[in-house]
Amino acid sequence: MHEDGNGGGRAGESHLSGSGVNQPEFLALERELTVLLRRARANQGEMAREVHPDLESSAYGLLVRLGECGGQRATDLAAFIGVGKATMSRQLRALEELGFVAREPDPADGRAWLVTLTPEGQERVGRVREARRAQYARRLADWDPREVTELARLLHELNRGMER
């Protein structure tokens, strides 16, 4: 049996016909992700201001990354966040001035530096993240815990799929 070129391939293939993207499930997905991302951007700005009133929204993501992964090279942080070296340097300087990050020699390469959270940075980011989780718990209190687990699993799968 031959594929007809109109999305009639075998089950499990990831090909969409030209009109496949207009299916109701993809329209609903686009709409809901747009709302989620808009709210996430606004929420990130609020969390950044809770850490410090002068903290840029994008710098909050750096602090979270350092809190989760430990010391990182500036080039690795820039690649993860998706910014250039100059932007990363500016953000790291601002975070150093606020006392939230420090640079230390990379034990694996004496020519390189690792950026790490200071104890002050750890405390402030930890406090804001804990408050955010408490907010999720309040807003989803009427959900079955299995539904929350399933949502987290599906979002993980979505994020993995977007990396490809």
Coordinates of N, CA and C in Angstrom, one line a residue:
M1 N 0.8 -1.2 0.0 CA 0.0 0.0 0.0 C 0.9 1.2 0.0
H2 N 0.6 2.2 -0.8 CA 1.4 3.5 -0.9 C 0.7 4.6 -0.2
E3 N 1.6 5.5 0.3 CA 1.1 6.7 1.0 C 0.5 7.6 -0.1
D4 N -0.6 8.2 0.1 CA -1.3 9.0 -0.9 C -0.8 10.4 -0.9
G5 N 0.1 10.8 0.0 CA 0.6 12.2 0.0 C -0.3 13.2 0.7
N6 N -1.4 12.7 1.2 CA -2.4 13.6 1.9 C -2.5 13.2 3.4
G7 N -1.4 12.8 4.0 CA -1.4 12.5 5.4 C -2.0 11.1 5.6
G8 N -2.0 10.2 4.6 CA -2.6 8.9 4.7 C -1.5 7.9 5.0
G9 N -0.5 8.3 5.7 CA 0.6 7.3 6.0 C 0.2 6.4 7.1
R10 N 1.2 5.5 7.5 CA 0.9 4.5 8.5 C 0.7 5.2 9.9
A11 N 0.0 4.5 10.7 CA -0.3 5.0 12.1 C 1.1 5.1 12.8
G12 N 1.2 6.2 13.6 CA 2.4 6.4 14.3 C 3.4 7.3 13.6
E13 N 3.2 7.6 12.3 CA 4.1 8.5 11.6 C 3.7 9.9 12.0
S14 N 4.7 10.8 12.0 CA 4.5 12.1 12.5 C 4.3 13.1 11.3
H15 N 3.8 12.7 10.2 CA 3.5 13.6 9.1 C 2.1 14.1 9.2
L16 N 2.0 15.4 8.9 CA 0.7 16.1 8.9 C 0.4 16.5 7.5
S17 N -0.9 16.4 7.1 CA -1.2 16.9 5.8 C -1.2 18.4 5.9
G18 N -1.3 19.1 4.8 CA -1.3 20.6 4.8 C -2.3 21.2 5.7
S19 N -3.5 20.5 5.8 CA -4.6 21.0 6.6 C -4.6 20.4 8.0
G20 N -3.7 19.5 8.3 CA -3.6 18.9 9.6 C -3.4 19.9 10.7
V21 N -2.7 20.9 10.5 CA -2.4 21.9 11.5 C -3.7 22.7 11.9
N22 N -4.7 22.6 11.1 CA -6.0 23.3 11.4 C -7.0 22.4 12.1
Q23 N -6.5 21.2 12.5 CA -7.4 20.3 13.2 C -7.8 21.0 14.6
P24 N -8.9 20.8 15.1 CA -9.3 21.4 16.4 C -8.4 21.2 17.5
E25 N -7.7 20.0 17.6 CA -6.8 19.7 18.7 C -5.6 20.6 18.6
F26 N -5.1 20.9 17.4 CA -3.9 21.8 17.3 C -4.3 23.3 17.5
L27 N -5.5 23.6 17.1 CA -5.9 25.0 17.3 C -6.1 25.2 18.8
A28 N -6.7 24.2 19.5 CA -6.9 24.4 21.0 C -5.5 24.4 21.7
L29 N -4.6 23.5 21.2 CA -3.2 23.5 21.8 C -2.5 24.9 21.6
E30 N -2.6 25.4 20.4 CA -2.0 26.7 20.2 C -2.6 27.8 21.1
R31 N -3.9 27.8 21.2 CA -4.6 28.8 22.1 C -4.2 28.7 23.5
E32 N -4.2 27.5 24.0 CA -3.9 27.2 25.5 C -2.4 27.5 25.8
L33 N -1.5 27.1 24.9 CA -0.1 27.4 25.1 C 0.2 28.9 25.1
T34 N -0.5 29.6 24.2 CA -0.4 31.1 24.1 C -0.8 31.7 25.4
V35 N -1.9 31.3 26.0 CA -2.3 31.8 27.3 C -1.3 31.4 28.4
L36 N -0.9 30.2 28.4 CA 0.1 29.7 29.4 C 1.4 30.5 29.3
L37 N 1.9 30.7 28.1 CA 3.2 31.4 28.0 C 3.1 32.9 28.4
R38 N 1.9 33.5 28.0 CA 1.7 34.9 28.4 C 1.7 35.0 29.9
R39 N 1.0 34.1 30.6 CA 0.9 34.1 32.0 C 2.3 33.8 32.7
A40 N 3.0 32.9 32.1 CA 4.3 32.5 32.6 C 5.3 33.7 32.5
R41 N 5.3 34.5 31.4 CA 6.1 35.6 31.3 C 5.8 36.7 32.3
A42 N 4.5 36.9 32.5 CA 4.1 37.9 33.6 C 4.5 37.4 35.0
N43 N 4.3 36.1 35.2 CA 4.7 35.5 36.5 C 6.2 35.5 36.7
Q44 N 7.0 35.3 35.7 CA 8.4 35.4 35.9 C 8.9 36.8 36.3
G45 N 8.2 37.8 35.7 CA 8.5 39.2 36.1 C 8.2 39.4 37.5
E46 N 7.1 38.9 38.0 CA 6.7 39.1 39.4 C 7.7 38.4 40.3
M47 N 8.1 37.2 39.9 CA 9.0 36.4 40.8 C 10.4 37.1 40.8
A48 N 10.8 37.7 39.7 CA 12.1 38.4 39.7 C 12.0 39.6 40.6
R49 N 10.9 40.3 40.6 CA 10.8 41.5 41.5 C 10.7 41.0 43.0
E50 N 10.2 39.8 43.2 CA 10.2 39.3 44.6 C 11.6 39.0 45.1
V51 N 12.4 38.5 44.2 CA 13.8 38.3 44.6 C 14.5 39.6 44.9
H52 N 14.3 40.6 44.0 CA 14.9 41.9 44.2 C 14.2 42.8 43.2
P53 N 13.8 44.0 43.7 CA 13.1 45.0 42.8 C 13.8 45.4 41.5
D54 N 15.1 45.3 41.5 CA 15.9 45.7 40.4 C 16.3 44.5 39.4
L55 N 15.8 43.3 39.8 CA 16.2 42.1 39.0 C 15.4 42.1 37.7
E56 N 16.1 41.9 36.6 CA 15.4 41.7 35.3 C 14.7 40.4 35.3
S57 N 13.6 40.3 34.6 CA 12.8 39.1 34.5 C 13.6 37.9 33.9
S58 N 14.4 38.2 32.9 CA 15.2 37.1 32.3 C 16.3 36.6 33.2
A59 N 16.8 37.5 34.1 CA 17.8 37.1 35.0 C 17.3 36.1 36.1
Y60 N 16.0 36.1 36.3 CA 15.4 35.2 37.3 C 15.7 33.7 36.8
G61 N 15.5 33.5 35.5 CA 15.7 32.2 34.9 C 17.1 31.7 35.1
L62 N 18.1 32.6 35.1 CA 19.5 32.2 35.3 C 19.7 31.8 36.8
L63 N 19.0 32.5 37.7 CA 19.2 32.1 39.1 C 18.5 30.7 39.4
V64 N 17.4 30.5 38.7 CA 16.7 29.2 38.9 C 17.6 28.1 38.3
R65 N 18.2 28.3 37.1 CA 19.1 27.3 36.5 C 20.3 27.0 37.4
L66 N 20.9 28.0 38.0 CA 22.0 27.8 38.8 C 21.6 27.1 40.1
G67 N 20.4 27.4 40.6 CA 19.9 26.7 41.8 C 19.7 25.2 41.5
E68 N 19.2 24.9 40.3 CA 18.9 23.5 40.0 C 20.2 22.7 39.6
C69 N 21.1 23.4 38.9 CA 22.2 22.6 38.3 C 23.6 22.9 38.9
G70 N 23.6 23.9 39.8 CA 24.9 24.2 40.4 C 25.7 25.1 39.5
G71 N 27.0 25.2 39.7 CA 27.9 26.1 39.0 C 27.9 25.8 37.5
Q72 N 27.9 26.8 36.7 CA 27.8 26.7 35.2 C 28.8 27.7 34.6
R73 N 29.3 27.4 33.5 CA 30.1 28.4 32.7 C 29.1 29.4 32.1
A74 N 29.6 30.6 31.9 CA 28.7 31.7 31.3 C 28.3 31.3 29.9
T75 N 29.1 30.6 29.2 CA 28.8 30.2 27.8 C 27.7 29.2 27.8
D76 N 27.7 28.3 28.8 CA 26.7 27.3 28.9 C 25.3 27.9 29.3
L77 N 25.4 28.9 30.2 CA 24.2 29.6 30.6 C 23.6 30.3 29.4
A78 N 24.5 31.0 28.7 CA 24.0 31.7 27.5 C 23.3 30.8 26.5
A79 N 23.9 29.7 26.3 CA 23.3 28.7 25.3 C 21.9 28.2 25.9
F80 N 21.9 27.9 27.2 CA 20.6 27.4 27.7 C 19.5 28.4 27.7
I81 N 19.8 29.6 28.0 CA 18.8 30.7 28.0 C 18.5 31.2 26.6
G82 N 19.5 31.1 25.7 CA 19.3 31.5 24.3 C 19.7 33.0 24.1
V83 N 20.7 33.4 24.7 CA 21.2 34.8 24.6 C 22.7 34.8 24.2
G84 N 23.1 35.9 23.7 CA 24.5 36.1 23.3 C 25.4 36.3 24.5
K85 N 26.8 36.2 24.2 CA 27.7 36.4 25.3 C 27.6 37.8 26.0
A86 N 27.4 38.8 25.2 CA 27.4 40.2 25.7 C 26.2 40.3 26.7
T87 N 25.0 39.8 26.3 CA 23.8 39.9 27.1 C 24.1 39.1 28.4
M88 N 24.7 37.9 28.3 CA 24.9 37.1 29.4 C 25.9 37.8 30.4
S89 N 27.0 38.4 29.8 CA 27.9 39.1 30.7 C 27.3 40.3 31.4
R90 N 26.4 41.0 30.8 CA 25.7 42.1 31.4 C 24.8 41.6 32.5
Q91 N 24.1 40.5 32.3 CA 23.2 40.0 33.3 C 23.9 39.5 34.5
L92 N 25.1 38.8 34.2 CA 25.8 38.2 35.3 C 26.5 39.3 36.1
R93 N 26.9 40.4 35.5 CA 27.5 41.5 36.2 C 26.4 42.1 37.2
A94 N 25.2 42.3 36.7 CA 24.1 42.8 37.5 C 23.8 41.9 38.7
L95 N 23.8 40.6 38.4 CA 23.6 39.6 39.5 C 24.7 39.6 40.5
E96 N 25.9 39.8 40.1 CA 27.1 39.9 41.0 C 26.9 41.1 41.8
E97 N 26.6 42.3 41.2 CA 26.4 43.5 42.0 C 25.3 43.4 43.0
L98 N 24.3 42.6 42.7 CA 23.2 42.4 43.7 C 23.6 41.4 44.8
G99 N 24.7 40.7 44.6 CA 25.2 39.7 45.6 C 24.6 38.4 45.4
F100 N 24.0 38.0 44.3 CA 23.3 36.8 44.1 C 24.2 35.7 43.4
V101 N 25.2 36.1 42.7 CA 26.1 35.1 42.1 C 27.5 35.5 42.3
A102 N 28.4 34.5 42.2 CA 29.8 34.7 42.3 C 30.5 33.9 41.2
R103 N 31.7 34.3 40.9 CA 32.5 33.5 39.9 C 33.6 32.8 40.7
E104 N 33.9 31.6 40.3 CA 35.0 30.8 40.9 C 35.7 30.0 39.8
P105 N 36.9 29.7 40.0 CA 37.7 29.0 38.9 C 37.0 27.6 38.7
D106 N 37.0 27.2 37.5 CA 36.4 25.9 37.1 C 37.5 24.8 37.5
P107 N 37.2 23.9 38.4 CA 38.2 22.9 38.7 C 38.6 22.0 37.5
A108 N 37.8 21.9 36.5 CA 38.1 21.1 35.4 C 38.9 21.8 34.4
D109 N 38.9 23.1 34.4 CA 39.7 23.9 33.5 C 40.1 25.3 34.1
G110 N 41.3 25.4 34.6 CA 41.7 26.5 35.3 C 41.6 27.9 34.6
R111 N 41.4 27.8 33.3 CA 41.3 29.0 32.5 C 39.8 29.5 32.5
A112 N 38.9 28.7 32.9 CA 37.5 29.0 32.8 C 37.0 29.3 34.2
W113 N 35.8 29.9 34.2 CA 35.1 30.3 35.5 C 33.8 29.7 35.5
L114 N 33.3 29.3 36.7 CA 32.0 28.9 37.0 C 31.2 29.9 37.7
V115 N 30.0 30.1 37.3 CA 29.1 31.0 38.0 C 28.3 30.2 39.0
T116 N 28.2 30.6 40.2 CA 27.5 29.9 41.3 C 26.6 30.9 42.0
L117 N 25.5 30.3 42.6 CA 24.7 31.2 43.5 C 25.4 31.4 44.8
T118 N 25.3 32.6 45.3 CA 25.8 32.9 46.7 C 24.8 32.4 47.7
P119 N 25.1 32.3 48.9 CA 24.1 31.9 49.9 C 22.9 32.8 49.9
E120 N 23.1 34.1 49.7 CA 22.0 35.1 49.6 C 21.1 34.8 48.4
G121 N 21.8 34.5 47.2 CA 21.0 34.1 46.0 C 20.2 32.9 46.2
Q122 N 20.8 31.9 46.9 CA 20.1 30.6 47.2 C 18.9 30.8 48.0
E123 N 19.1 31.6 49.1 CA 18.0 31.9 50.0 C 16.8 32.6 49.3
R124 N 17.1 33.7 48.6 CA 16.1 34.4 47.9 C 15.3 33.7 46.9
V125 N 16.1 33.0 46.0 CA 15.4 32.2 44.9 C 14.6 31.0 45.6
G126 N 15.2 30.4 46.6 CA 14.5 29.3 47.2 C 13.2 29.8 47.8
R127 N 13.2 30.9 48.4 CA 12.0 31.5 49.1 C 10.9 31.8 48.0
V128 N 11.3 32.4 46.9 CA 10.3 32.7 45.8 C 9.8 31.4 45.2
R129 N 10.6 30.4 44.9 CA 10.2 29.2 44.3 C 9.2 28.4 45.2
E130 N 9.5 28.5 46.5 CA 8.6 27.8 47.5 C 7.3 28.5 47.5
A131 N 7.3 29.8 47.5 CA 6.0 30.6 47.4 C 5.2 30.2 46.1
R132 N 5.9 30.1 45.0 CA 5.3 29.7 43.8 C 4.6 28.4 43.8
R133 N 5.4 27.4 44.4 CA 4.8 26.0 44.5 C 3.6 26.1 45.5
A134 N 3.6 26.9 46.5 CA 2.5 27.0 47.4 C 1.3 27.6 46.6
Q135 N 1.5 28.5 45.8 CA 0.5 29.1 44.9 C -0.1 28.0 44.0
Y136 N 0.7 27.2 43.4 CA 0.2 26.1 42.5 C -0.7 25.2 43.4
A137 N -0.2 24.9 44.6 CA -0.9 23.9 45.4 C -2.3 24.5 45.8
R138 N -2.4 25.8 46.1 CA -3.7 26.4 46.4 C -4.6 26.4 45.2
R139 N -4.0 26.8 44.0 CA -4.9 26.9 42.8 C -5.3 25.6 42.3
L140 N -4.6 24.5 42.6 CA -4.9 23.2 42.1 C -5.4 22.3 43.2
A141 N -5.8 22.9 44.3 CA -6.2 22.1 45.5 C -7.4 21.2 45.2
D142 N -8.3 21.5 44.2 CA -9.4 20.7 43.9 C -9.1 19.6 42.8
W143 N -7.8 19.6 42.4 CA -7.4 18.6 41.4 C -7.0 17.3 42.2
D144 N -7.2 16.2 41.6 CA -6.7 14.9 42.1 C -5.2 15.0 41.9
P145 N -4.4 14.5 42.9 CA -3.0 14.5 42.8 C -2.5 13.8 41.6
R146 N -3.2 12.8 41.1 CA -2.8 12.0 39.9 C -2.9 12.9 38.7
E147 N -3.9 13.8 38.7 CA -4.0 14.8 37.6 C -2.9 15.7 37.5
V148 N -2.4 16.2 38.7 CA -1.2 17.1 38.7 C 0.0 16.3 38.2
T149 N 0.1 15.1 38.7 CA 1.2 14.3 38.2 C 1.2 14.1 36.7
E150 N 0.0 13.8 36.2 CA -0.2 13.6 34.7 C 0.1 14.9 34.0
L151 N -0.3 16.0 34.5 CA 0.0 17.3 33.8 C 1.5 17.5 33.8
A152 N 2.2 17.3 34.9 CA 3.6 17.4 34.9 C 4.3 16.5 33.9
R153 N 3.8 15.3 33.8 CA 4.4 14.3 32.9 C 4.2 14.8 31.4
L154 N 3.0 15.3 31.1 CA 2.7 15.7 29.8 C 3.5 17.0 29.4
L155 N 3.6 17.9 30.4 CA 4.5 19.1 30.1 C 5.9 18.7 29.9
H156 N 6.4 17.7 30.6 CA 7.8 17.2 30.4 C 7.9 16.6 29.0
E157 N 6.9 15.8 28.6 CA 7.0 15.3 27.2 C 7.0 16.4 26.2
L158 N 6.1 17.4 26.4 CA 6.0 18.5 25.5 C 7.4 19.2 25.4
N159 N 8.0 19.5 26.6 CA 9.3 20.2 26.6 C 10.4 19.3 25.9
R160 N 10.4 18.0 26.1 CA 11.3 17.1 25.4 C 11.1 17.2 23.9
G161 N 9.8 17.1 23.5 CA 9.5 17.2 22.1 C 9.9 18.5 21.4
M162 N 9.9 19.6 22.2 CA 10.2 20.9 21.6 C 11.7 21.0 21.5
E163 N 12.5 20.2 22.2 CA 14.0 20.3 22.1 C 14.5 19.6 20.8
R164 N 13.7 18.8 20.2 CA 14.1 18.0 19.0 C 14.2 18.9 17.8

